[in-house]
Coordinates of C-alpha atoms in Angstrom, one line a residue:
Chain O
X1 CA -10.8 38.6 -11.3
X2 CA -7.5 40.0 -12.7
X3 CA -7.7 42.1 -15.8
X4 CA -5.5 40.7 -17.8
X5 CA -2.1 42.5 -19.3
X6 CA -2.8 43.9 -22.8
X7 CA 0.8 44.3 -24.2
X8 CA 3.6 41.5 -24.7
X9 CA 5.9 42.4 -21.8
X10 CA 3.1 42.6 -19.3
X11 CA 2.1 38.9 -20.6
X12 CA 5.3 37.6 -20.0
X13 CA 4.6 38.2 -16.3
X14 CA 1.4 36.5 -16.1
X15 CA 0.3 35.6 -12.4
X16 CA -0.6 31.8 -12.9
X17 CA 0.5 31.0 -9.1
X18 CA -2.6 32.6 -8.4
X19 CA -4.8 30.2 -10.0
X20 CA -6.6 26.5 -9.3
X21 CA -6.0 23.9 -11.1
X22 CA -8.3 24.0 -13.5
X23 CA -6.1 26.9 -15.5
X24 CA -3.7 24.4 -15.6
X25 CA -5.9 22.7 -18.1
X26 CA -6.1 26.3 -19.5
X27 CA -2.5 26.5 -19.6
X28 CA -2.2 22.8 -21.8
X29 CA -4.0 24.7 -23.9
X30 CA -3.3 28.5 -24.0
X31 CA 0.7 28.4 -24.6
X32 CA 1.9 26.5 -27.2
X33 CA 3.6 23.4 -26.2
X34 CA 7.8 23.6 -27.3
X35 CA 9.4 21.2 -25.8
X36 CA 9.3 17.7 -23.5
X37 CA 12.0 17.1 -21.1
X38 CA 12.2 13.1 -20.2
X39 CA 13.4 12.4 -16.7
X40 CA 14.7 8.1 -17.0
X41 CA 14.7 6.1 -14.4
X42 CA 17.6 5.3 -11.9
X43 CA 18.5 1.7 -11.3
X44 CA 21.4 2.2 -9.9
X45 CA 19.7 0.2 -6.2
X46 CA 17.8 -2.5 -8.4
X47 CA 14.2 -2.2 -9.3
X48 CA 12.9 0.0 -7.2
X49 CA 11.7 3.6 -8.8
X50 CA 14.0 6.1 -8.6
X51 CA 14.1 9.1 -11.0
X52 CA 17.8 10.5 -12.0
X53 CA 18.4 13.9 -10.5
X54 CA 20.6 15.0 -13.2
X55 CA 19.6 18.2 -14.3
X56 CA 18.0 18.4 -17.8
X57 CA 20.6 21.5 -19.9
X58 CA 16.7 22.4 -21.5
X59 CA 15.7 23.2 -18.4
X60 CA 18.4 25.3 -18.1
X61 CA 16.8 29.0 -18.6
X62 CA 13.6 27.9 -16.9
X63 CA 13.8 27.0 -13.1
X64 CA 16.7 27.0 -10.9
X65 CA 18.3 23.8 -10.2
X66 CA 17.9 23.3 -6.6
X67 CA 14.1 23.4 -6.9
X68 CA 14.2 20.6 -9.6
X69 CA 16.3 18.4 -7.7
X70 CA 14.2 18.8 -4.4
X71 CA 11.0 18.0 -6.7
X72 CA 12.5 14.9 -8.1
X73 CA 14.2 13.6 -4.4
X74 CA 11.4 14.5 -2.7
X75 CA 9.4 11.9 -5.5
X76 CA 12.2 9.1 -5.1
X77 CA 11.7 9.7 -1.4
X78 CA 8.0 9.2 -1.5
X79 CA 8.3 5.8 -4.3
X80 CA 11.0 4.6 -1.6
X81 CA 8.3 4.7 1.2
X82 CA 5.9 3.3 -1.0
X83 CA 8.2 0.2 -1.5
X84 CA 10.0 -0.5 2.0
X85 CA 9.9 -3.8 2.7
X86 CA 9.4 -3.5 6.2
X87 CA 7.1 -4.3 9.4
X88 CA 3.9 -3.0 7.5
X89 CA 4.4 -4.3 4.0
X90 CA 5.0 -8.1 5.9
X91 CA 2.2 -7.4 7.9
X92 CA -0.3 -6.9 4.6
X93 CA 1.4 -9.3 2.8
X94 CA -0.1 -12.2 5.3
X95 CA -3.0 -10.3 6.0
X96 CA -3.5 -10.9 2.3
X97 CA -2.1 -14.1 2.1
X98 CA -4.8 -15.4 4.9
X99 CA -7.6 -13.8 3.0
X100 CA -6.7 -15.3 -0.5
X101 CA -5.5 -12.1 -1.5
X102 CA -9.2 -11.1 -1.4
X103 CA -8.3 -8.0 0.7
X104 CA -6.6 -6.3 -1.9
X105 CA -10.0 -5.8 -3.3
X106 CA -11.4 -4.1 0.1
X107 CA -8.9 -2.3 1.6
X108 CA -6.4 0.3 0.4
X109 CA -2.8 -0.7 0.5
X110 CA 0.1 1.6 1.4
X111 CA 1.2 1.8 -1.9
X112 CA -2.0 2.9 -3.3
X113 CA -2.1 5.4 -0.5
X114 CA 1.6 6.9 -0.7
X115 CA 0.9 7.0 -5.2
X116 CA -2.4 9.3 -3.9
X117 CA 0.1 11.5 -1.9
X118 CA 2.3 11.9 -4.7
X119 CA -0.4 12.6 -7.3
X120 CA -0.8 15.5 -4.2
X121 CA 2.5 16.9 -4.1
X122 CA 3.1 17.0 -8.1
X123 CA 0.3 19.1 -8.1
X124 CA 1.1 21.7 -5.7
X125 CA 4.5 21.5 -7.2
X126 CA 3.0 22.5 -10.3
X127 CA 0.8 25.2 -9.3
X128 CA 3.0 26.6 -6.7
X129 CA 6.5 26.1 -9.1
X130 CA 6.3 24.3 -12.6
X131 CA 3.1 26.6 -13.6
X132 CA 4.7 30.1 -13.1
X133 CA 7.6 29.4 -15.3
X134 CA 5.4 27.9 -17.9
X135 CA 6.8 24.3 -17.1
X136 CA 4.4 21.0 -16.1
X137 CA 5.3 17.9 -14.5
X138 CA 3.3 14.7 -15.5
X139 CA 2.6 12.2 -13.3
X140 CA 4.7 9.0 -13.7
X141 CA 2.4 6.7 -13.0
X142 CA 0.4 8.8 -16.2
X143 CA 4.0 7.0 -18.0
X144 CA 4.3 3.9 -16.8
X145 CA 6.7 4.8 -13.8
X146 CA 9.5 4.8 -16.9
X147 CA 9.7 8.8 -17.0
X148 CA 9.1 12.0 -15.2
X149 CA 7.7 14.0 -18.7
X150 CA 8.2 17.8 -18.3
X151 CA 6.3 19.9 -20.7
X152 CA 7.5 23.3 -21.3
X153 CA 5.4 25.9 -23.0
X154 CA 6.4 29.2 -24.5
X155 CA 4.2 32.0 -23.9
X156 CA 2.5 32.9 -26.5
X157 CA 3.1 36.8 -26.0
X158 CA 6.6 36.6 -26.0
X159 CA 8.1 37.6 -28.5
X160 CA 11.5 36.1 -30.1
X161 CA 10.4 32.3 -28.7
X162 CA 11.3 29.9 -31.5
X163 CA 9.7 27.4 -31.3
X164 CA 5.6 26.3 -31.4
X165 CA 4.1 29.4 -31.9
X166 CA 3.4 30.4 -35.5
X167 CA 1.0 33.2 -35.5
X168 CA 1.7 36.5 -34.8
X169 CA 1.1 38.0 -31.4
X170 CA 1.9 42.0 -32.5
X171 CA -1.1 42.3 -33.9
X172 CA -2.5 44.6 -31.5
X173 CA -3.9 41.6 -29.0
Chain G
X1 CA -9.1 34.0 -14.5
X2 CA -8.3 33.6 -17.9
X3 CA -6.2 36.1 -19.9
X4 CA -8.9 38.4 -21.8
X5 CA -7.9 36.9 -24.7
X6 CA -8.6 33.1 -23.7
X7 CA -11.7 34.6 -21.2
X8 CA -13.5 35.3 -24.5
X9 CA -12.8 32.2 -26.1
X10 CA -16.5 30.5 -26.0
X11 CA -15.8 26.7 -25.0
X12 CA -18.5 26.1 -27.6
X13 CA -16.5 27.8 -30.4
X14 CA -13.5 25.2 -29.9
X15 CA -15.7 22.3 -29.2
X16 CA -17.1 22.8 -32.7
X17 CA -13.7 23.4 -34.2
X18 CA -12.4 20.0 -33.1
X19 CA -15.9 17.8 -33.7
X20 CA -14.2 16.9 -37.0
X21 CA -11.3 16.0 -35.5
X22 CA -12.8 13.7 -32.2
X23 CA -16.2 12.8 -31.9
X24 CA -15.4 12.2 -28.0
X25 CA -15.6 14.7 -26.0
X26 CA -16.1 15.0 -22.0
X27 CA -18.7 17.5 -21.5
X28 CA -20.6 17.2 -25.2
X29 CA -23.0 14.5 -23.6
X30 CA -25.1 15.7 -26.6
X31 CA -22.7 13.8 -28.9
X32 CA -24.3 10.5 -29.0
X33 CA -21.0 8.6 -28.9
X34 CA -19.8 7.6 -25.3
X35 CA -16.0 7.7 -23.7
X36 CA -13.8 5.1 -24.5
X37 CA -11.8 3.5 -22.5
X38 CA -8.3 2.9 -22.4
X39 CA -8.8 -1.2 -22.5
X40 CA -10.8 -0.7 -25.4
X41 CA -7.8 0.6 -27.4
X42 CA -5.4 -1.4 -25.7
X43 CA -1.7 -2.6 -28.0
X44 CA -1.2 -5.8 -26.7
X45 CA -2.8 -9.4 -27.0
X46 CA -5.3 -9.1 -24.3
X47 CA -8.8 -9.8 -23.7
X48 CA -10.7 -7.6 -21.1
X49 CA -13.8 -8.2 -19.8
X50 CA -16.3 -6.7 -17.4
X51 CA -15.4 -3.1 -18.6
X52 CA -12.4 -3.6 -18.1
X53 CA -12.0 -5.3 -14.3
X54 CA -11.1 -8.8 -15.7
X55 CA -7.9 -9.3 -18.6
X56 CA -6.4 -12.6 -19.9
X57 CA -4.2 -13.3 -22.3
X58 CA -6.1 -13.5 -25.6
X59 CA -4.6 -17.5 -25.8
X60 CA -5.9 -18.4 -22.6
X61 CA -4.1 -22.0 -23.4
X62 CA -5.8 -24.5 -21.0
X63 CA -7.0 -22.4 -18.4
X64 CA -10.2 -24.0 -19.2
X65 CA -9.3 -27.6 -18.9
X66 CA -7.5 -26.7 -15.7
X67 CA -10.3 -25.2 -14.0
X68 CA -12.4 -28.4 -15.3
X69 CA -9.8 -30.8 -13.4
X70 CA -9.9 -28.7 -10.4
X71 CA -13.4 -28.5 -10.0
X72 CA -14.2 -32.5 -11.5
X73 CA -11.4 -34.4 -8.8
X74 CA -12.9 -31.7 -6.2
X75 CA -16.0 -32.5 -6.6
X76 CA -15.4 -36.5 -7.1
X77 CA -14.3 -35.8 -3.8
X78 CA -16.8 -34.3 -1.6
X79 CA -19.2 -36.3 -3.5
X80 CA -17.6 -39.9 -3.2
X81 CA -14.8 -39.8 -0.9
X82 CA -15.9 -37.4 2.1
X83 CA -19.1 -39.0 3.7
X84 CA -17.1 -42.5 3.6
X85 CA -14.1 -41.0 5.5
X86 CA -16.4 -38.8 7.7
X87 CA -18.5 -41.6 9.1
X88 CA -15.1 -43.9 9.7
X89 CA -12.6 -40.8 10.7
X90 CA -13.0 -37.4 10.9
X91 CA -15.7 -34.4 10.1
X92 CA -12.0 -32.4 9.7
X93 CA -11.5 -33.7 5.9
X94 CA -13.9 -32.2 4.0
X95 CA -13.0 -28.9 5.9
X96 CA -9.5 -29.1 5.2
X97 CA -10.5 -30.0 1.3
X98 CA -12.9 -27.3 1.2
X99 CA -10.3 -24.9 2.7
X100 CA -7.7 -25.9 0.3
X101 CA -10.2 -26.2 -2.4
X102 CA -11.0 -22.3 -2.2
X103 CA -7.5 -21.8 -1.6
X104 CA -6.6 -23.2 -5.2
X105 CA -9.7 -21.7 -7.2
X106 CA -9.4 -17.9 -6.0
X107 CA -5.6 -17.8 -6.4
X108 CA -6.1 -19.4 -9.6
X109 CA -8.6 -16.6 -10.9
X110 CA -6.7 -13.6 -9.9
X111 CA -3.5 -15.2 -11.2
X112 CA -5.4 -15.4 -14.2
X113 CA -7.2 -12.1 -14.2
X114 CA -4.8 -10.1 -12.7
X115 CA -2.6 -7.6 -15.1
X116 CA 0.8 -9.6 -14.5
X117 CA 3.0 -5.8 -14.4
X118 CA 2.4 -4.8 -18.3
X119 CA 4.2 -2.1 -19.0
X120 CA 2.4 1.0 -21.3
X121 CA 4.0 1.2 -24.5
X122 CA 5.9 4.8 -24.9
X123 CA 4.0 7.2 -26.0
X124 CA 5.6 8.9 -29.4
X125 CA 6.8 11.6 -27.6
X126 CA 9.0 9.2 -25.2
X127 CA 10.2 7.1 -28.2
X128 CA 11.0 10.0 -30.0
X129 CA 13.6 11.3 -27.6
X130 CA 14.8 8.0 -26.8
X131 CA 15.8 8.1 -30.7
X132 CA 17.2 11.0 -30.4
X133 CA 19.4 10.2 -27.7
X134 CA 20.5 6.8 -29.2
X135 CA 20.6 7.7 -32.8
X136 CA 23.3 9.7 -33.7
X137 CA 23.9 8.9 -37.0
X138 CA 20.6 10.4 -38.8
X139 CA 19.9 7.7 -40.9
X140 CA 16.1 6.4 -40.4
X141 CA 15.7 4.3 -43.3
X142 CA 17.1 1.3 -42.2
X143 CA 16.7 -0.6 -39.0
X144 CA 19.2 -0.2 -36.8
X145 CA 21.2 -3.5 -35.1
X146 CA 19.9 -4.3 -31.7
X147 CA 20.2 -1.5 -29.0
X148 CA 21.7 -2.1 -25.4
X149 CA 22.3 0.2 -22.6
X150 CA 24.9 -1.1 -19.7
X151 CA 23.8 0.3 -16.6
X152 CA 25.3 -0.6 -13.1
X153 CA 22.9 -2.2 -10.3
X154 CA 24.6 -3.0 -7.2
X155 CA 28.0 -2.6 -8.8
X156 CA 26.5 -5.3 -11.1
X157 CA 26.6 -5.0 -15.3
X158 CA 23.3 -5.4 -16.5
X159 CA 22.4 -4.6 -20.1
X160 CA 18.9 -3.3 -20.9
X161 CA 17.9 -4.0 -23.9
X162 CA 15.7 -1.9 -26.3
X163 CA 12.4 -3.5 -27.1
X164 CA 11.3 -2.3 -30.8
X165 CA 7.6 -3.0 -30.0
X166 CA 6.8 -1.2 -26.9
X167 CA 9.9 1.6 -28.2
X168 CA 11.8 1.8 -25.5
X169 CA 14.5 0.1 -22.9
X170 CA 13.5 -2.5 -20.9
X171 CA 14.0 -2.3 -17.1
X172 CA 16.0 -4.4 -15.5
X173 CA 14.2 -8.0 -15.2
X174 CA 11.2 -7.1 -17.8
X175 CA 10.7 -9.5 -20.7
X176 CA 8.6 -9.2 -23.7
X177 CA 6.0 -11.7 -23.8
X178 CA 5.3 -12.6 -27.7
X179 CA 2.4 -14.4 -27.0
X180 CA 0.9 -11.7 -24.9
X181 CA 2.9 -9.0 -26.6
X182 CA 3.5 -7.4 -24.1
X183 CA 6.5 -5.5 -21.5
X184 CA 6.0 -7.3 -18.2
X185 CA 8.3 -6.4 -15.2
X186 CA 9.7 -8.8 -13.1
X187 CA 8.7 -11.3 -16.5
X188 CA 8.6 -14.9 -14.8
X189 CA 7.1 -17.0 -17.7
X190 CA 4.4 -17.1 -19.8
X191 CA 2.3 -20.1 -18.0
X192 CA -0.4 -21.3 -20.4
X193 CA -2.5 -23.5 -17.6
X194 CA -3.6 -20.4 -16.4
X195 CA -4.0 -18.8 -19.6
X196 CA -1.6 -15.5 -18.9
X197 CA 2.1 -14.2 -18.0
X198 CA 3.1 -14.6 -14.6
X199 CA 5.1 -11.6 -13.7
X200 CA 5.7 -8.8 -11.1
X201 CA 2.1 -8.4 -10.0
X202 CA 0.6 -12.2 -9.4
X203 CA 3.7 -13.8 -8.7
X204 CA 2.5 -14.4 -5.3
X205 CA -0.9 -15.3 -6.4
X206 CA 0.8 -17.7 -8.8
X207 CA 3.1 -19.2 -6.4
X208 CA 0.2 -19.6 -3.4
X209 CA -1.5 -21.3 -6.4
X210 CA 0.8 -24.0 -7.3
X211 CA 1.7 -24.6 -3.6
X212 CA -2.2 -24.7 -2.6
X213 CA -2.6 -27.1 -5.8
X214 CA 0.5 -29.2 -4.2
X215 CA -1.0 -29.7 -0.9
X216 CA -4.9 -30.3 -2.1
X217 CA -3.9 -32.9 -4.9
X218 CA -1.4 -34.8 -2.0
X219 CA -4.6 -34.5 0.3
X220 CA -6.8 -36.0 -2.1
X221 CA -4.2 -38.5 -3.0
X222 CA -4.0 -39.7 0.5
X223 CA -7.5 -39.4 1.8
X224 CA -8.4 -41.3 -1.3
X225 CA -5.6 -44.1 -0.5
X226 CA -7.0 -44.1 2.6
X227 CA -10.6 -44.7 1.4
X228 CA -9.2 -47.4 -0.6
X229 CA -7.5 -49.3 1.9
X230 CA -10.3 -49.1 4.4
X231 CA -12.8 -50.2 1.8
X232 CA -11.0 -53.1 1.0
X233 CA -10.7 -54.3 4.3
X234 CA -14.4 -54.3 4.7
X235 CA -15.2 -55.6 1.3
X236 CA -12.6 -58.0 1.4
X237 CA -9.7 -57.4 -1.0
X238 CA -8.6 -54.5 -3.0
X239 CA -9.8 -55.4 -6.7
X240 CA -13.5 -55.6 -4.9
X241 CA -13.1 -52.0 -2.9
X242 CA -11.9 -51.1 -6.2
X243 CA -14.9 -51.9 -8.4
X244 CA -16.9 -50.3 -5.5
X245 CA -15.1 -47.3 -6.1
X246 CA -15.0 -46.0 -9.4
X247 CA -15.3 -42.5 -9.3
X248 CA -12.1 -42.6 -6.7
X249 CA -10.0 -44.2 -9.0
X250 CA -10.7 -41.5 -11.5
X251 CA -9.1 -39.0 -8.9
X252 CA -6.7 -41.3 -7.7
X253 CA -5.3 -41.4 -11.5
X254 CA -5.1 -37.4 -12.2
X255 CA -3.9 -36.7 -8.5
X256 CA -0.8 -39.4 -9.6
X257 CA 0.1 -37.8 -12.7
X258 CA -0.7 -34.2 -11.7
X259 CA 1.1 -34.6 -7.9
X260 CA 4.9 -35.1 -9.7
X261 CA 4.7 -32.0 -11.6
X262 CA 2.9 -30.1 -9.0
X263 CA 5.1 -30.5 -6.5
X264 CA 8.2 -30.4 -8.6
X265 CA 7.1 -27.1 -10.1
X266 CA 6.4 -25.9 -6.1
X267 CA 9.6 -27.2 -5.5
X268 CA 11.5 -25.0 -8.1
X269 CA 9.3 -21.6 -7.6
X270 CA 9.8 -22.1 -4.1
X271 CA 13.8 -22.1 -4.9
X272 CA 13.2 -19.3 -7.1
X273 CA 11.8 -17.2 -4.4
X274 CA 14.5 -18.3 -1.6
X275 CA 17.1 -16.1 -4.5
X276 CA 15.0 -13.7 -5.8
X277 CA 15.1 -15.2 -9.5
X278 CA 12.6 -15.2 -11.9
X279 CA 12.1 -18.6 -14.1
X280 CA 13.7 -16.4 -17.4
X281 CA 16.8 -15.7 -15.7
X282 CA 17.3 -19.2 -14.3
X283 CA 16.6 -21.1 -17.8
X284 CA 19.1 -18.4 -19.7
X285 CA 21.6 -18.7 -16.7
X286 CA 21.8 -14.8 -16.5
X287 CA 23.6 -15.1 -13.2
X288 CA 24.9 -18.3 -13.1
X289 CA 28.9 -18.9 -11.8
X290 CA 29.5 -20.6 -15.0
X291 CA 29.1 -16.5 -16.8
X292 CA 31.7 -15.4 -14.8
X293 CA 33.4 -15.2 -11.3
X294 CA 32.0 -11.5 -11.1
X295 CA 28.3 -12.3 -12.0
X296 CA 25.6 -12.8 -9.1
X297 CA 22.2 -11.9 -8.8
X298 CA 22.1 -8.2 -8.1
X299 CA 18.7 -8.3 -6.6
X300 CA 19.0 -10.7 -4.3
X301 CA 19.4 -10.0 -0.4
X302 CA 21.5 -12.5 0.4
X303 CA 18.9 -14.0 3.2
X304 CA 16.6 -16.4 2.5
X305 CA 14.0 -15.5 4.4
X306 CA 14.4 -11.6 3.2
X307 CA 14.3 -13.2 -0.3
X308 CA 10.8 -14.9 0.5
X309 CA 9.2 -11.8 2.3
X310 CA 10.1 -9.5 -0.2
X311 CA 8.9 -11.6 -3.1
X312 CA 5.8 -12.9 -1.5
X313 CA 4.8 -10.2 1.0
X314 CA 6.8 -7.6 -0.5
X315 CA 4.2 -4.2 -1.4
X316 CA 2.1 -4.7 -4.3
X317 CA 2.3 -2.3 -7.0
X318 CA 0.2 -0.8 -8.7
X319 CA -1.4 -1.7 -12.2
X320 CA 0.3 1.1 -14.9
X321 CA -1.8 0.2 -17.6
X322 CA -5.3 2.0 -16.0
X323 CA -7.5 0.4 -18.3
X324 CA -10.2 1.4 -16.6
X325 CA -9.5 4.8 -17.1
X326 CA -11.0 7.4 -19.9
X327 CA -9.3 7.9 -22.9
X328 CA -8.5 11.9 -23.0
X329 CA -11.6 12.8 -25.5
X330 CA -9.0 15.0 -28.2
X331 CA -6.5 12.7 -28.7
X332 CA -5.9 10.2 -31.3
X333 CA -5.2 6.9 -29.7
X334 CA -2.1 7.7 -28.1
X335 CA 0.1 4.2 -29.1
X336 CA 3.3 3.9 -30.4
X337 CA 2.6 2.9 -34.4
X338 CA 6.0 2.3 -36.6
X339 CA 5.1 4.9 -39.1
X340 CA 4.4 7.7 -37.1
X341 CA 4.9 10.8 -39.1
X342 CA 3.7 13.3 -36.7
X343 CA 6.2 15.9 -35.3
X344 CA 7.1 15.1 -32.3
X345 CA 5.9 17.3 -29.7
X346 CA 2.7 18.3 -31.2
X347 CA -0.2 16.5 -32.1
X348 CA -2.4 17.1 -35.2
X349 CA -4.8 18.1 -32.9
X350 CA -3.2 20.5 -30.6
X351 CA -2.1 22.2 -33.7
X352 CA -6.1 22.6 -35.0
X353 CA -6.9 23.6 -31.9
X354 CA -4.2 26.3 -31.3
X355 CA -4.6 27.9 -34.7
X356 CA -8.4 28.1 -34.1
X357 CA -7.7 29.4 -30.9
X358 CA -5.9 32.2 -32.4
X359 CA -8.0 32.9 -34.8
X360 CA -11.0 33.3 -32.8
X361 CA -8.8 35.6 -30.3
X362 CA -7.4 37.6 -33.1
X363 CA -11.3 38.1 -34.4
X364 CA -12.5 39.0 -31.0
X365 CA -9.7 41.3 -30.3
X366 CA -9.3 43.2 -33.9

């Protein structure tokens, strides 16, 4: 187990890559919560989902923009191979036709299995990425497919942040 | 690993601090109370059932006298009908009517029970930076005039309008279903003969329905005909073969008046599907010629046959409103209410938490 940093600076440099997900949970709670950041949706091809890749100004001073727009193509990637119409998605669709739909309550489709991939990848996006700069990425689907919600969360040891935070963190922590 | 001052923080401690503000909590199975779940605290006009498995629209309009016509001309049938044509021509008909039958009753349920593509209502975070991003002038005391947002889809105009119940903008092709209340994607119509909105998610179920319900009432129509005719040549004359007959004539009469619409409502879904419309867009005309030479469908594929397989065998999405799942056990109900007063990016309860959180580090630490 790491000792943990006693004074603010050393806080400020906290080594959350190297945790499970469970301190993600910890980190909800631990920093204070400033800010959310509301990636909309892109209809640009129709209905299909397909987050904008313009880059948030709040996120700005927290993560460099060509990891948030590989996060958020990589997603549109994965929602566009969730929704091909293509040889497969035929191929369930009279599947399920011929079994009065009744396979949808046995089997997996592709959708289901692509939104479990996804639910993977945010994940390890989050610890590997989002976590160490005190950012978190929800899970659309968590949304209603509408939004990709980033949280952003101040430290609590450092000092000068604005926002959340109220008490003080000099006291000799 | 915690930080040491969160690794002393004694899971206990904060439980106790926030009993007063939830009595649900995940690992307090000594708390009496159970988990809710997210059906139970559902916005819109819905009835679940079966924990959850099984929703309808709380007016459920005639679903019930639907179901009883089904299963009463059905049943006449088998009952009346089938041994008769089976002893003079083939074993084939009840199988067919049994086929079709089962065909008609299971895509009727899941039309029914199925969520039709309801879309969660924005949470107060959501709505609150949709405000911001629309609202520009600073005044919340009065209700702003209608909001639209022009967007382009397939170098198409398309407007998205604002929906002030489930606070926020519509995707393209969703509709708010006041009888449902509800945001349903891909919003066909609200159809009360089986009780719920027929939208993204049992489209196809709804349009197997009608078409199954097209052939079975024309095969009981004609097998019925047919029983009629043959009786009256061995009874001699039709007004005899009919009072031998009752119970046909019964089916006879609501396959007649049910086989027009039927068919003429298969007729138009299966149009419908052929260019990728919904039933809301056709009756408003939203891309009709008449709106302009510009306007078409933007969705459409131009193919018929691509229009029908993406429609009826396209992938089926997923239901977004998880009602199944647990509601998170320190939250407040998490809906969008029109007097919200809470800031926007904290919750009541966060705040509780975080200041006992402090204090118990700063107490531990000192």
């Amino acid at each position: 187990m790491i000792s943990a940093p006693r004074t603010a600076t050393d806080r400020t440099k906290l080594p959350y890559c190297h945790e499970s997900f469970h301190n993600l949970q910890e980190l909800r709670h631990s920093a204070s919560l400033a800010n959310k950041v509301f990636i909309q949706r892109d209809y640009t091809d129709g209905t299909i989902c397909k987050f904008q890749t313009k880059f948030p100004s709040e996120l700005d001073s927290r993560i460099e923009r060509t990891l948030f727009e590989d996060t958020v193509k990589t997603l549109n990637n994965y929602y566009a191979e969730a929704e091909k119409i293509g040889g497969q998605s035929y191929l369930e669709g009279c599947l399920a036709c011929l079994t009065v739909y009744l396979i949808f309550l046995c089997i997996e489709t592709r959708y289901e299995k692509v939104l479990k991939k996804i639910s993977r990848y945010i994940q390890e996006q989050n610890e590997k990425i989002y976590a160490p700069r005190g950012l978190l990425i929800t899970d659309p689907l968590e949304r209603g497919m509408r939004v990709i919600e980033i949280s952003v969360y101040e430290d609590r040891g450092s000092s000068g942040s604005s926002s959340g935070s109220s008490t003080t963190s000099s006291s000799g922590r | 690993m915690k930080n040491c001052e969160y690794q002393q923080i004694d899971p206990r401690a904060l439980r106790t601090s926030t009993t007063r503000t939830s009595s649900t909590l995940p690992c307090g199975r000594k708390n009496s109370q159970r988990l809710r779940k997210k059906w139970e605290i559902f916005p819109g006009k819905n009835r679940f059932y079966c924990d959850g498995r099984i929703m309808l629209a709380r007016q459920c309009g005639v679903l019930p006298l639907t179901i009883v016509l089904i299963v009463i001309t059905s049943g006449l049938f088998f009952t009346f009908d089938c041994p008769f044509l089976v002893r003079h021509l083939t074993i084939f008909i009840p199988v067919i009517g049994g086929v079709l039958f089962v065909f008609v009753i299971f895509t009727l349920l899941q039309t029914s029970f199925t969520d039709p593509g309801i879309l969660p209502r924005a949470l107060p975070d959501e709505a609150a930076d949709i405000e911001r991003h629309i609202d520009n002038s600073g005044s919340s005391t009065y209700r702003p005039p209608p909001r639209t947002k022009e967007i382009l889809i397939n170098d198409q105009v398309v407007k998205l309008k604002y929906c002030f119940t489930c606070k926020m903008f519509r995707p393209p092709r969703t509709s708010h279903c006041s009888l449902c209340d509800n945001c349903v994607e891909r919003f066909d119509h609200h159809c009360p003969w089986v009780g719920n909105c027929v939208g993204k998610r049992n489209y196809r179920f709804f349009y197997a329905f009608i078409v199954s319900l097209a052939f079975l009432t024309s095969f009981i129509f004609g097998c019925v005909i047919t029983h009629l005719i043959l009786e009256s040549q061995k009874a001699g004359g039709i007004i005899q073969a009919i009072q031998n007959m009752p119970a046909s004539i019964v089916e006879l009469v609501i396959c007649f008046f049910s086989i027009w619409s039927i068919l003429g409502l298969s007729g138009f879904h299966t149009y419908l599907v052929a260019s990728n419309l919904t039933t809301n867009e056709d009756i408003k005309g939203s891309w009709s010629s008449k709106r302009g030479e510009d306007s078409g469908n933007p969705y459409t594929y131009n193919n018929i046959f691509t229009n029908c397989c993406a429609v009826l065998c396209g992938p089926m999405p997923p239901s977004l409103i998880d009602r199944r799942g647990f509601l998170p056990p320190d939250d407040a109900p998490q809906t969008v209410t029109s007097d919200a007063e809470l800031p926007p990016f904290m919750a009541k309860n966060d705040t509780n938490m975080e200041e006992n959180c402090q204090d118990f580090a700063l107490s531990c630490t000192a």
